[in-house]
PDB file of C-alpha atoms and ligand atoms in Angstrom:
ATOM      1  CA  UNK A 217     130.896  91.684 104.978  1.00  0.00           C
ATOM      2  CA  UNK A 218     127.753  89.271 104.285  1.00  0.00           C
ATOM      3  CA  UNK A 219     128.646  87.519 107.776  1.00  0.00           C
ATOM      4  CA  UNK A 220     127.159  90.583 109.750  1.00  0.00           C
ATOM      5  CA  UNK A 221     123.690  90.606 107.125  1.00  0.00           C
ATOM      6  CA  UNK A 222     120.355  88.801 107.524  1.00  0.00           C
ATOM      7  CA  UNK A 223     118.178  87.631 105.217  1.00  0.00           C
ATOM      8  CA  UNK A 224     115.052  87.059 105.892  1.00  0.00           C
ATOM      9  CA  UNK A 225     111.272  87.994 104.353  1.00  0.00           C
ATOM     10  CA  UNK A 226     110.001  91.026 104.294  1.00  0.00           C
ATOM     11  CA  UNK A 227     106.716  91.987 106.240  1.00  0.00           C
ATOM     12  CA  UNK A 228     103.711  93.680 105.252  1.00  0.00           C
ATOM     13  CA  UNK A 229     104.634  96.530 107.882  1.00  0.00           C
ATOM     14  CA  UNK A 230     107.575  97.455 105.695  1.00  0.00           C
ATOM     15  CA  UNK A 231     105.692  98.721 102.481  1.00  0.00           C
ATOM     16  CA  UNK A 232     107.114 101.710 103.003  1.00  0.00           C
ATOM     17  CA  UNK A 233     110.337 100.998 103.729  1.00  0.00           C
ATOM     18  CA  UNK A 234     110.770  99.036 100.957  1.00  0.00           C
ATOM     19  CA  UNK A 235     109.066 101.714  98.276  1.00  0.00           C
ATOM     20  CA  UNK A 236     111.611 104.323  99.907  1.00  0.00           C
ATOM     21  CA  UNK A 237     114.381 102.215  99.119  1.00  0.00           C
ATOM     22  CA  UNK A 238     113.559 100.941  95.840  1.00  0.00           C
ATOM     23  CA  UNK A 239     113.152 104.892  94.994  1.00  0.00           C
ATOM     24  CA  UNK A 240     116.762 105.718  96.076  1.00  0.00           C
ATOM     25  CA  UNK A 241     118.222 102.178  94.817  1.00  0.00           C
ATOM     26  CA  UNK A 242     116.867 100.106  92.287  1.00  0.00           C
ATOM     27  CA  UNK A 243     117.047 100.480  88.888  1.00  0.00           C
ATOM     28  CA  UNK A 244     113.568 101.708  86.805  1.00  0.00           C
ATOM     29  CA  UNK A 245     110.745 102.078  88.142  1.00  0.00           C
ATOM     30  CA  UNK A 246     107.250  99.127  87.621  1.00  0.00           C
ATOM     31  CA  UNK A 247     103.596  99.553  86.920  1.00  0.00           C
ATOM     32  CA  UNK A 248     103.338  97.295  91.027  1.00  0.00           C
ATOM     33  CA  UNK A 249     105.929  99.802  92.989  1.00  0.00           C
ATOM     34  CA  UNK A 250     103.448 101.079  95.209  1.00  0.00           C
ATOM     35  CA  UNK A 251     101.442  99.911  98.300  1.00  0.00           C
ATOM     36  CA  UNK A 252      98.767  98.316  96.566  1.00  0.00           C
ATOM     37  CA  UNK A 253     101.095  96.590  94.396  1.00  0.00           C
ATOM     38  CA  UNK A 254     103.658  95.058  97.352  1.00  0.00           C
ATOM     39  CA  UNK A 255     101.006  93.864 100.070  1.00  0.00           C
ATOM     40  CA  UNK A 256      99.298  92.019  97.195  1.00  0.00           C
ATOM     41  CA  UNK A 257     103.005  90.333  96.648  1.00  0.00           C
ATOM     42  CA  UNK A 258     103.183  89.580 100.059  1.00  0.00           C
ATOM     43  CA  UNK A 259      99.734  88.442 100.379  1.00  0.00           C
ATOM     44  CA  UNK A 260      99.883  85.804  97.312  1.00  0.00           C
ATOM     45  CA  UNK A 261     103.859  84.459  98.635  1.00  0.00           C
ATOM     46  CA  UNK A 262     105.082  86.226 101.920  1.00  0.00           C
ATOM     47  CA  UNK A 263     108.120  84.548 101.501  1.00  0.00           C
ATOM     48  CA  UNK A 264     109.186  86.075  98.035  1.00  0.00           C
ATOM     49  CA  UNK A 265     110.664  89.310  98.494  1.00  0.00           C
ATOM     50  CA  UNK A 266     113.692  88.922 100.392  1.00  0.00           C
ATOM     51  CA  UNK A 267     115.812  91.554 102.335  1.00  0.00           C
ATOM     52  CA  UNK A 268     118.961  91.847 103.971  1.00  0.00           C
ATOM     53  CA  UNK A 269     119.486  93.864 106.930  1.00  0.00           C
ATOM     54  CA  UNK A 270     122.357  94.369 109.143  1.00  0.00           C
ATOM     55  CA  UNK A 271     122.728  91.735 112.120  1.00  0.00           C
ATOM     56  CA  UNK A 272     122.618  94.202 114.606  1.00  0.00           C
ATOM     57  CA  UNK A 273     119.826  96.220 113.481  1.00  0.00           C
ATOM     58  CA  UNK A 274     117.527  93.809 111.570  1.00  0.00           C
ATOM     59  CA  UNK A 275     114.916  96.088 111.051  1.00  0.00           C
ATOM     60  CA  UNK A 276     117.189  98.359 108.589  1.00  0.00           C
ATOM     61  CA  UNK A 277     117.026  97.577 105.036  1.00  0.00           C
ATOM     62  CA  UNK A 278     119.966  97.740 102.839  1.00  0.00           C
ATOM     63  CA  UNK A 279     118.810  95.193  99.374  1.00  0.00           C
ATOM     64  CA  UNK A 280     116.101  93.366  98.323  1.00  0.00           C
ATOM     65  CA  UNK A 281     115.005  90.836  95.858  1.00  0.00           C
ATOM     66  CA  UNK A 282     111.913  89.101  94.902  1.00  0.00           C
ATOM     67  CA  UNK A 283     111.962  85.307  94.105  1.00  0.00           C
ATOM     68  CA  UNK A 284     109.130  84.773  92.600  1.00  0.00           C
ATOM     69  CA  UNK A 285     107.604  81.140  92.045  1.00  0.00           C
ATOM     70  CA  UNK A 286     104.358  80.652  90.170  1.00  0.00           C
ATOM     71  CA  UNK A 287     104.122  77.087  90.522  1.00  0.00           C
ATOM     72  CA  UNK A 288     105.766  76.733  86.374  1.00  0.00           C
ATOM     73  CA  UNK A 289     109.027  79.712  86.217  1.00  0.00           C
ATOM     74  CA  UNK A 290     111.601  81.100  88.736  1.00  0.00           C
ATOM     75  CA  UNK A 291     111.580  84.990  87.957  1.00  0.00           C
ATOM     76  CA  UNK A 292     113.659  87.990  89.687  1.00  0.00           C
ATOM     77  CA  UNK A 293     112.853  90.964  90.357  1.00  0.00           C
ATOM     78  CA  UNK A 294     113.933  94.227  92.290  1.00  0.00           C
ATOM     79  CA  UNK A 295     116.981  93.213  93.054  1.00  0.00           C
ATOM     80  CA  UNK A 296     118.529  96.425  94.648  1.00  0.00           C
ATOM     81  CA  UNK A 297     121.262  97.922  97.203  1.00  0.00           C
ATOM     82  CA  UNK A 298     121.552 100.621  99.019  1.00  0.00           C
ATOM     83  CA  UNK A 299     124.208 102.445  97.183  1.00  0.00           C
ATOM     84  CA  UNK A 300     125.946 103.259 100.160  1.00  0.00           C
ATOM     85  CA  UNK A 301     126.272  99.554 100.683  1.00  0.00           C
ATOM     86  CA  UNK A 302     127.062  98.178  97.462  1.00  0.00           C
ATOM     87  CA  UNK A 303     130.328  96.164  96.586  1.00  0.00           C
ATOM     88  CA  UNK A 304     130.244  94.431  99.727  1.00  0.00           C
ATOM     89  CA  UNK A 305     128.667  90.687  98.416  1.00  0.00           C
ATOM     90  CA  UNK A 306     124.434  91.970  99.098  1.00  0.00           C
ATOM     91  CA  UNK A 307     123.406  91.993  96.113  1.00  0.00           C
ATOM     92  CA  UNK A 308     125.330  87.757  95.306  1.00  0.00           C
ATOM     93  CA  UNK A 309     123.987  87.176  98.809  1.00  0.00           C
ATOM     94  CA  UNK A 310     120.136  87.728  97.655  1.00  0.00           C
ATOM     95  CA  UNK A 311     120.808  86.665  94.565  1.00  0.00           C
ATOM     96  CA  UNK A 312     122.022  82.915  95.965  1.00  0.00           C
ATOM     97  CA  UNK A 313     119.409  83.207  98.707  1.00  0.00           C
ATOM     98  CA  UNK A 314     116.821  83.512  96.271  1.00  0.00           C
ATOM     99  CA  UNK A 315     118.104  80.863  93.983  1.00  0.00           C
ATOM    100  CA  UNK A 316     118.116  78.576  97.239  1.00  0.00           C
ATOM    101  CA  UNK A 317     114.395  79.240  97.766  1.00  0.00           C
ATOM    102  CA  UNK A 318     113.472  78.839  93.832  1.00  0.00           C
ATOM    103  CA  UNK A 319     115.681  75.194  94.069  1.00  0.00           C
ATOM    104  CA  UNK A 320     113.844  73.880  97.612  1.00  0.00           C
ATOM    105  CA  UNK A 321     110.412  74.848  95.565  1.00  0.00           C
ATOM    106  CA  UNK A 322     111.708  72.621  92.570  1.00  0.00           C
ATOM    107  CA  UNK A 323     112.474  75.470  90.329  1.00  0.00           C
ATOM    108  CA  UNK A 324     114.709  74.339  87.542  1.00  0.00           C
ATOM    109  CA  UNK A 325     116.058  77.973  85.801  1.00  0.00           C
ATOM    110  CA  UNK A 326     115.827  81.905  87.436  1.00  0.00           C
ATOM    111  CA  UNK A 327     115.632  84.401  84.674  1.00  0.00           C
ATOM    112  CA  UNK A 328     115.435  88.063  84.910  1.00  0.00           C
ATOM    113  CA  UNK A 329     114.498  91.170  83.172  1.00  0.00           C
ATOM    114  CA  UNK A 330     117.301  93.745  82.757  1.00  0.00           C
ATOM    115  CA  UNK A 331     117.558  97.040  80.893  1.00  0.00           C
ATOM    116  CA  UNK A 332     119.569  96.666  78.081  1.00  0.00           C
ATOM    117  CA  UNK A 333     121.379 100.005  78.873  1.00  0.00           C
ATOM    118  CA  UNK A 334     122.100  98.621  82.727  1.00  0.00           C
ATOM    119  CA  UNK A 335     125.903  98.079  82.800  1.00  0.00           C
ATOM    120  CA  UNK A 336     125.832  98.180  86.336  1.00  0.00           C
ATOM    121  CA  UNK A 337     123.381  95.477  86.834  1.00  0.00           C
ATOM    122  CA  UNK A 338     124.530  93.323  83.648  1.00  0.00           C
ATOM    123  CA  UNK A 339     128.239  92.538  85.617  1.00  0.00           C
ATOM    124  CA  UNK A 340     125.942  91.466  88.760  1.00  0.00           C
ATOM    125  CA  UNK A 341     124.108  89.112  86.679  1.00  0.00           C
ATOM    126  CA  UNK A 342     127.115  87.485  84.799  1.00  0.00           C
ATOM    127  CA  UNK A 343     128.887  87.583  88.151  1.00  0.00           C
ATOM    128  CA  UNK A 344     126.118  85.012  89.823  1.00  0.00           C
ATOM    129  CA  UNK A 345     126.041  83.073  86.583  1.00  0.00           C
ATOM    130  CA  UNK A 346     123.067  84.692  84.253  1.00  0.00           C
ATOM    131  CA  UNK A 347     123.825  84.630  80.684  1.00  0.00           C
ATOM    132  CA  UNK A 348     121.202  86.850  78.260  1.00  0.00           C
ATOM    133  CA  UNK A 349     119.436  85.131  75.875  1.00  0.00           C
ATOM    134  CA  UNK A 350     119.301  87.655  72.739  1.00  0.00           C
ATOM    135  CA  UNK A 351     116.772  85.822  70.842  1.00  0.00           C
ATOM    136  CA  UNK A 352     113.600  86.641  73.525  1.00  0.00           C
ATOM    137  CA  UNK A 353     111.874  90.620  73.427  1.00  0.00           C
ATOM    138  CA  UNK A 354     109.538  91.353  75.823  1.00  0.00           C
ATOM    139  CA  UNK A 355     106.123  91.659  74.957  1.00  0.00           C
ATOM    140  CA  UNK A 356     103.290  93.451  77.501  1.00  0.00           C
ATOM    141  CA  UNK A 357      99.533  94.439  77.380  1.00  0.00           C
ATOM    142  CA  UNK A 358      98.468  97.163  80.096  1.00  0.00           C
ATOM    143  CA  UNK A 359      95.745  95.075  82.013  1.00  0.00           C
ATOM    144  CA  UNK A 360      94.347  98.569  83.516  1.00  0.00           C
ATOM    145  CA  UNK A 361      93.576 102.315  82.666  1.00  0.00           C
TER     146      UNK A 361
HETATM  147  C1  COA B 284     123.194  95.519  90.971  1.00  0.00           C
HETATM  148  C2  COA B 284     123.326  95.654  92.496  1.00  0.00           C
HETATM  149  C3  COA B 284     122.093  95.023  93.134  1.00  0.00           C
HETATM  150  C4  COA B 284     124.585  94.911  92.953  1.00  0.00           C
HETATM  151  O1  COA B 284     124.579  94.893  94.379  1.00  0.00           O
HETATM  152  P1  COA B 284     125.952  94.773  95.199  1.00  0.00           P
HETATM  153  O2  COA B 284     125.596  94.426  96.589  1.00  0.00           O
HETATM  154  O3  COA B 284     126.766  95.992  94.989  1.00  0.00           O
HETATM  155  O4  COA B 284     126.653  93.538  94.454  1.00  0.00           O
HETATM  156  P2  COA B 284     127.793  92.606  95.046  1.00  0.00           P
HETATM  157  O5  COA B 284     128.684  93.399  95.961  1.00  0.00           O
HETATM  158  O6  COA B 284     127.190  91.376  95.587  1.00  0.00           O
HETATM  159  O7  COA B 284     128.606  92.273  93.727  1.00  0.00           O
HETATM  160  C5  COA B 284     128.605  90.961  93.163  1.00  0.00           C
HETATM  161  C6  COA B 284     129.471  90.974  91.917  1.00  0.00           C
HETATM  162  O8  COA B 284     128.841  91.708  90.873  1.00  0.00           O
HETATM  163  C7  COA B 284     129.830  92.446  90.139  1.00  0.00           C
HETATM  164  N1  COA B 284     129.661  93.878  90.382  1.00  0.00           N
HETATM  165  C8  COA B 284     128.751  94.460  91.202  1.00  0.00           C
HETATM  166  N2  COA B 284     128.877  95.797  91.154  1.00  0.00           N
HETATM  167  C9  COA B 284     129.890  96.058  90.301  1.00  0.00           C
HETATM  168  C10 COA B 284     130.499  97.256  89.851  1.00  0.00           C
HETATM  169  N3  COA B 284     130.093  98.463  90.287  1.00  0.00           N
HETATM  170  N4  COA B 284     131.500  97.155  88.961  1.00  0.00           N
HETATM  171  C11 COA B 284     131.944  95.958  88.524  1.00  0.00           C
HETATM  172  N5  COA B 284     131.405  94.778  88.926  1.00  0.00           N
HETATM  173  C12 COA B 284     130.378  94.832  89.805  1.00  0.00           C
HETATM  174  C13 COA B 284     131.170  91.989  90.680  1.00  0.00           C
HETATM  175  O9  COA B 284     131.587  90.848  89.966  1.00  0.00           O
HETATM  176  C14 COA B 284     130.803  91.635  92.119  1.00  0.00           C
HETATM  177  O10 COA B 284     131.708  90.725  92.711  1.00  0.00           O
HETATM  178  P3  COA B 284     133.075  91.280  93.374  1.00  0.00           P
HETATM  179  O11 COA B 284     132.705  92.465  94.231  1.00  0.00           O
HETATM  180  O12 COA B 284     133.578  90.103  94.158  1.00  0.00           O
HETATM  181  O13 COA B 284     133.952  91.667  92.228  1.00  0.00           O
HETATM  182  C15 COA B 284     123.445  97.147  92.912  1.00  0.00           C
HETATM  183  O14 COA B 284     124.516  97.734  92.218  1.00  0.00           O
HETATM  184  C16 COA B 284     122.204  97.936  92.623  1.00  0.00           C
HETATM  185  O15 COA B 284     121.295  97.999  93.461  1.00  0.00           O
HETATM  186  N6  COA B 284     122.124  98.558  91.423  1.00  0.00           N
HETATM  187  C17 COA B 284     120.948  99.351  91.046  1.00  0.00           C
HETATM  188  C18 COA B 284     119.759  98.459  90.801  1.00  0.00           C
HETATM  189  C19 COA B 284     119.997  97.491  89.670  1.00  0.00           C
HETATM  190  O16 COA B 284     120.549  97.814  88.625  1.00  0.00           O
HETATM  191  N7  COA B 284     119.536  96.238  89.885  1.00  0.00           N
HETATM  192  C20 COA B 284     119.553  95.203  88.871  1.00  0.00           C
HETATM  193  C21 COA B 284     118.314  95.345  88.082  1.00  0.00           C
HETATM  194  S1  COA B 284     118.242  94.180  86.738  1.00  0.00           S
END
């Protein structure tokens, strides 16, 4: 099925298509998942957050993922199907395309943050390759409000 998706960046003029589907598909919600938050993403790397879309209809999006690269780590985030397209290779597809773009930037090792409780998204992870690494917690600081 991943012969008749594109990849390609997303573009500033898809905010909201790309809130609407990260409300109906991905997993949690962030503190950046709103307008503000994604055309400052695109305006730092307009190459990190990575969609597929159907070959014959580019401009529809079915997954995402972001590959971010600050210069130091290789992190993922969003990574999200539409469920009425999952099981068909999108999510592996992003996954390797993103892992293709942190590798030609001289990334040496992708991590990601994933609920504890998401089975779902823990068999996508081992399936491309991710181990967890038990010993690491994540620590945060609101910056704001
Ligand atoms: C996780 C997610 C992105 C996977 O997308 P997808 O396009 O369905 O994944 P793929 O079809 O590429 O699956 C790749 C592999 O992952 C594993 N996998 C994915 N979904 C699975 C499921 N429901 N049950 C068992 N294994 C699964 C399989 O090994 C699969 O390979 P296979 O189909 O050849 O067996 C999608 O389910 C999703 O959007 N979930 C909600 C958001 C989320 O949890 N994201 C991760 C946040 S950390």
């Amino acid at each position: 099925m991943t012969d008749k998706i594109v990849l390609r960046p997303a573009t500033p003029d898809e905010i909201p298509a790309l809130l609407a589907l990260w409300a109906r598909a991905a997993k949690g919600t962030s503190i950046t998942d709103d307008a503000v938050g994604v055309a400052a993403l695109l305006a730092r790397d307009p190459e990190c957050l990575i969609v597929a879309a159907p070959a014959d209809d580019p401009a529809r999006l079915l997954g995402t993922v972001i590959a971010g690269w600050d210069g130091w780590r290789c992190h993922l985030y969003r990574l999200a199907v539409d469920p009425d397209h999952r099981r068909r290779g999108i999510g592996a597809a992003l996954l390797a395309a993103a892992e293709q773009r942190f590798t030609a930037l001289g990334g040496r090792r992708a991590d990601a943050m994933v609920l504890d409780d998401n089975a779902l998204g823990h068999r996508t992870w081992q399936a491309a390759g991710y181990q967890p690494e038990p010993q690491w917690s994540r620590w945060v600081k609101p910056l704001q409000g």
